[in-house]
Every structure is written in structure tokens, then in C-alpha cells.
PDB file of C-alpha atoms in Angstrom:
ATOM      1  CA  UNK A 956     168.431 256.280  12.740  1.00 65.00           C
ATOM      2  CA  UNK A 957     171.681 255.260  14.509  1.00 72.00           C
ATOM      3  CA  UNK A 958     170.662 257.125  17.683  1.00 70.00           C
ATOM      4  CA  UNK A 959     167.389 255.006  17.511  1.00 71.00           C
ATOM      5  CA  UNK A 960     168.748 251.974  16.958  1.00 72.00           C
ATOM      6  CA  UNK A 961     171.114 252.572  20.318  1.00 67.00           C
ATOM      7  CA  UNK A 962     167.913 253.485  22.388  1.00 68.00           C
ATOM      8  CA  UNK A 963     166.164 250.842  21.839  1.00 69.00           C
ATOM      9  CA  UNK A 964     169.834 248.309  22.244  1.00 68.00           C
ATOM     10  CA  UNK A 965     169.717 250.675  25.821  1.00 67.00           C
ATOM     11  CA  UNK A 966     165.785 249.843  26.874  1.00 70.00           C
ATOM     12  CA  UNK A 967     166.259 246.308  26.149  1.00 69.00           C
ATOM     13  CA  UNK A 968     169.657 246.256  28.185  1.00 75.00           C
ATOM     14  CA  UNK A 969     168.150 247.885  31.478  1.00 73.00           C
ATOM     15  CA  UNK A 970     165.076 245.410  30.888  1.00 73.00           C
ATOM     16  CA  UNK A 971     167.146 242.802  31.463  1.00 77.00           C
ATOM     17  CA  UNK A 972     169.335 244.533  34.025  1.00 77.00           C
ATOM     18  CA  UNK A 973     166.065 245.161  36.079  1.00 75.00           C
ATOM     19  CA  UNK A 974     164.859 241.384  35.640  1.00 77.00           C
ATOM     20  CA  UNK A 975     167.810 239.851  36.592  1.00 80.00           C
ATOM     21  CA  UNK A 976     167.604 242.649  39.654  1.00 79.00           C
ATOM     22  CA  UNK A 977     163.997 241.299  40.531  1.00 75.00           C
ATOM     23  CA  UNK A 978     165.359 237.696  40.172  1.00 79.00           C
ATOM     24  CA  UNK A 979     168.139 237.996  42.606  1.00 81.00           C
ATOM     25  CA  UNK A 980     165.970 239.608  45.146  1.00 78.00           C
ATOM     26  CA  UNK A 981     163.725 236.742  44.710  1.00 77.00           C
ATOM     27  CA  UNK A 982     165.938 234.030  45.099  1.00 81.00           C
ATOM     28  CA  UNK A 983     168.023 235.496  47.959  1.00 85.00           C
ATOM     29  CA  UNK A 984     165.088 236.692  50.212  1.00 84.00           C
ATOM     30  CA  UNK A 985     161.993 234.581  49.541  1.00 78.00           C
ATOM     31  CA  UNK A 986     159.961 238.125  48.841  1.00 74.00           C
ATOM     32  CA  UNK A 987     158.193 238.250  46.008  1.00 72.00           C
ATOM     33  CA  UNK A 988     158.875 241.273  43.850  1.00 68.00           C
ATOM     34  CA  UNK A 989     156.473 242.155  40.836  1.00 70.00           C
ATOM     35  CA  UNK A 990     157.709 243.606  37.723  1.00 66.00           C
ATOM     36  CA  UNK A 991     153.978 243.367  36.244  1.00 77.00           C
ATOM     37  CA  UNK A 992     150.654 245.223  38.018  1.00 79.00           C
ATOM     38  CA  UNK A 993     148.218 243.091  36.871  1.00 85.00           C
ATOM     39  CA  UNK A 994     150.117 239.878  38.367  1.00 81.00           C
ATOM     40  CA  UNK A 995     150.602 241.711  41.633  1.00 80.00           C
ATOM     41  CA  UNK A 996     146.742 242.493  41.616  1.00 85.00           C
ATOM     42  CA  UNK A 997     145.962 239.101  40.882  1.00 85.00           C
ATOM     43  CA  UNK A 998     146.690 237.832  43.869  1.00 80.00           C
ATOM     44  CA  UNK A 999     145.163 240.430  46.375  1.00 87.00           C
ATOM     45  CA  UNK A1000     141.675 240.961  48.032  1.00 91.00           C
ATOM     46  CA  UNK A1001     142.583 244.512  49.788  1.00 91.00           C
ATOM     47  CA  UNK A1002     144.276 247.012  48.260  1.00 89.00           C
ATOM     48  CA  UNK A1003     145.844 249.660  50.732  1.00 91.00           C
ATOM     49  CA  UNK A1004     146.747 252.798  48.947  1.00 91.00           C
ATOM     50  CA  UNK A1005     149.618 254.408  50.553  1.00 91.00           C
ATOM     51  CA  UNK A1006     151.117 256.939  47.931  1.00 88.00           C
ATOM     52  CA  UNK A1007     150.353 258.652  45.044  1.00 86.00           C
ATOM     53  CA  UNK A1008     151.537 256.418  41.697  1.00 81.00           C
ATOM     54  CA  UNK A1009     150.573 257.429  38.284  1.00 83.00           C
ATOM     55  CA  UNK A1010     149.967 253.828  37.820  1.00 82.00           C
ATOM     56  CA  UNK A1011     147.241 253.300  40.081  1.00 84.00           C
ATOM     57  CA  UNK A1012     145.594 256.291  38.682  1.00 84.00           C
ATOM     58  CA  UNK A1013     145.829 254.882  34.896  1.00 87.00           C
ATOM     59  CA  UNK A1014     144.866 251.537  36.098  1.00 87.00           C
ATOM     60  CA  UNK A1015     142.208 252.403  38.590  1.00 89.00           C
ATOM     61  CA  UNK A1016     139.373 250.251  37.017  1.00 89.00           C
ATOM     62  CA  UNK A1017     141.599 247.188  37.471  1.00 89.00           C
ATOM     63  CA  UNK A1018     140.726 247.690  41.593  1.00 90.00           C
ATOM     64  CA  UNK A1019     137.122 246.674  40.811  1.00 88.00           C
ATOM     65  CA  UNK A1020     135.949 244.149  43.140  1.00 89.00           C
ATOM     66  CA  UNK A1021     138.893 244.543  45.801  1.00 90.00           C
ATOM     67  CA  UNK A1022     138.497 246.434  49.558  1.00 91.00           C
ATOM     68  CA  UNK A1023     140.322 249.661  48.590  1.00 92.00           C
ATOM     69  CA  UNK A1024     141.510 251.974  51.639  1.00 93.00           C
ATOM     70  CA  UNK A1025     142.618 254.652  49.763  1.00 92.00           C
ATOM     71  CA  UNK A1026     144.784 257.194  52.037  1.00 92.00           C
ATOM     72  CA  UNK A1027     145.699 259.550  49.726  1.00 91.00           C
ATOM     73  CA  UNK A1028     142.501 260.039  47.883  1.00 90.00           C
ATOM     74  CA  UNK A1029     143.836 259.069  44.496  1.00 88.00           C
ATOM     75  CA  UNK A1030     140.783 256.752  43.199  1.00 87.00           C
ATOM     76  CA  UNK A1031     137.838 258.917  41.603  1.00 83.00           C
ATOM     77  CA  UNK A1032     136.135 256.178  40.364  1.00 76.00           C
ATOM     78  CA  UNK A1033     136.247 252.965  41.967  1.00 69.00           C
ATOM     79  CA  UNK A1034     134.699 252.455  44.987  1.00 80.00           C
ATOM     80  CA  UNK A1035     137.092 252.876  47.899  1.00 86.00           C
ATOM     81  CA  UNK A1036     137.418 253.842  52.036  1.00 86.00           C
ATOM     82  CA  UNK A1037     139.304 256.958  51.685  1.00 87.00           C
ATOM     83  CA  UNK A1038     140.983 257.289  54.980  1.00 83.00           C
TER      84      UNK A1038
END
């Protein structure tokens, strides 16, 4: 139980080691950097696929109704330009 309780103290203490990460890169360059796929997909029309990410294979439906080019022919069901 101790061990369990110290994991999760652990995950929540890199959670907000990596937001305050994404928040300083923010701040100091103007980029934006997403921490969330679904607000990163919000905001785009075309989608160009460029490596192979679990993510976008778990998430593939959530391309519907974008321009995919899809270079590494990771999308199987959405329709995409596989280059």
C-alpha cells in the first residue's frame, strides 16, 4: 500500500513538473506547446502525419473531417493521402 501511495505522490509530481515545463516554453518562446490531443486537433484543418505515434493510431477516428497526408501509412480507417 505504501509503495502505491508513493507512485501515485510520483505521477502527480512529474505532472506538474511537465506543466510547468510546457508553461515555460510557452511564455519564453511564443510557441504553443500542447499537453492535450484533442486541443491540438481542435485547432487544425490538415493533419500531416510524419511518424509513427501510438496515439494517432488509438485516436484515429478523431482525424475525421481533416486533410490527412499520412506518410507513414499509419491510418487504416480514416480517410487519408498516404504519401
Amino acid at each position: 500500500a505504501e509503495m502505491k501511495e508513493a507512485a501515485k505522490i510520483l505521477d502527480f509530481e512529474y505532472a506538474a513538473f511537465l506543466r510547468d515545463k510546457i508553461e515555460k516554453i510557452k511564455s519564453e518562446t511564443g510557441i504553443n506547446v500542447f499537453s492535450d490531443f484533442d486541443e491540438f486537433l481542435d485547432g487544425l484543418d490538415i493533419v500531416i502525419i510524419m511518424v509513427r505515434h501510438d496515439e494517432i493510431a488509438e485516436n484515429e477516428n478523431k482525424l475525421r473531417g481533416k486533410l490527412v497526408l499520412d506518410t507513414v501509412h499509419i491510418c487504416k480507417k480514416t480517410d487519408t493521402y498516404s504519401l
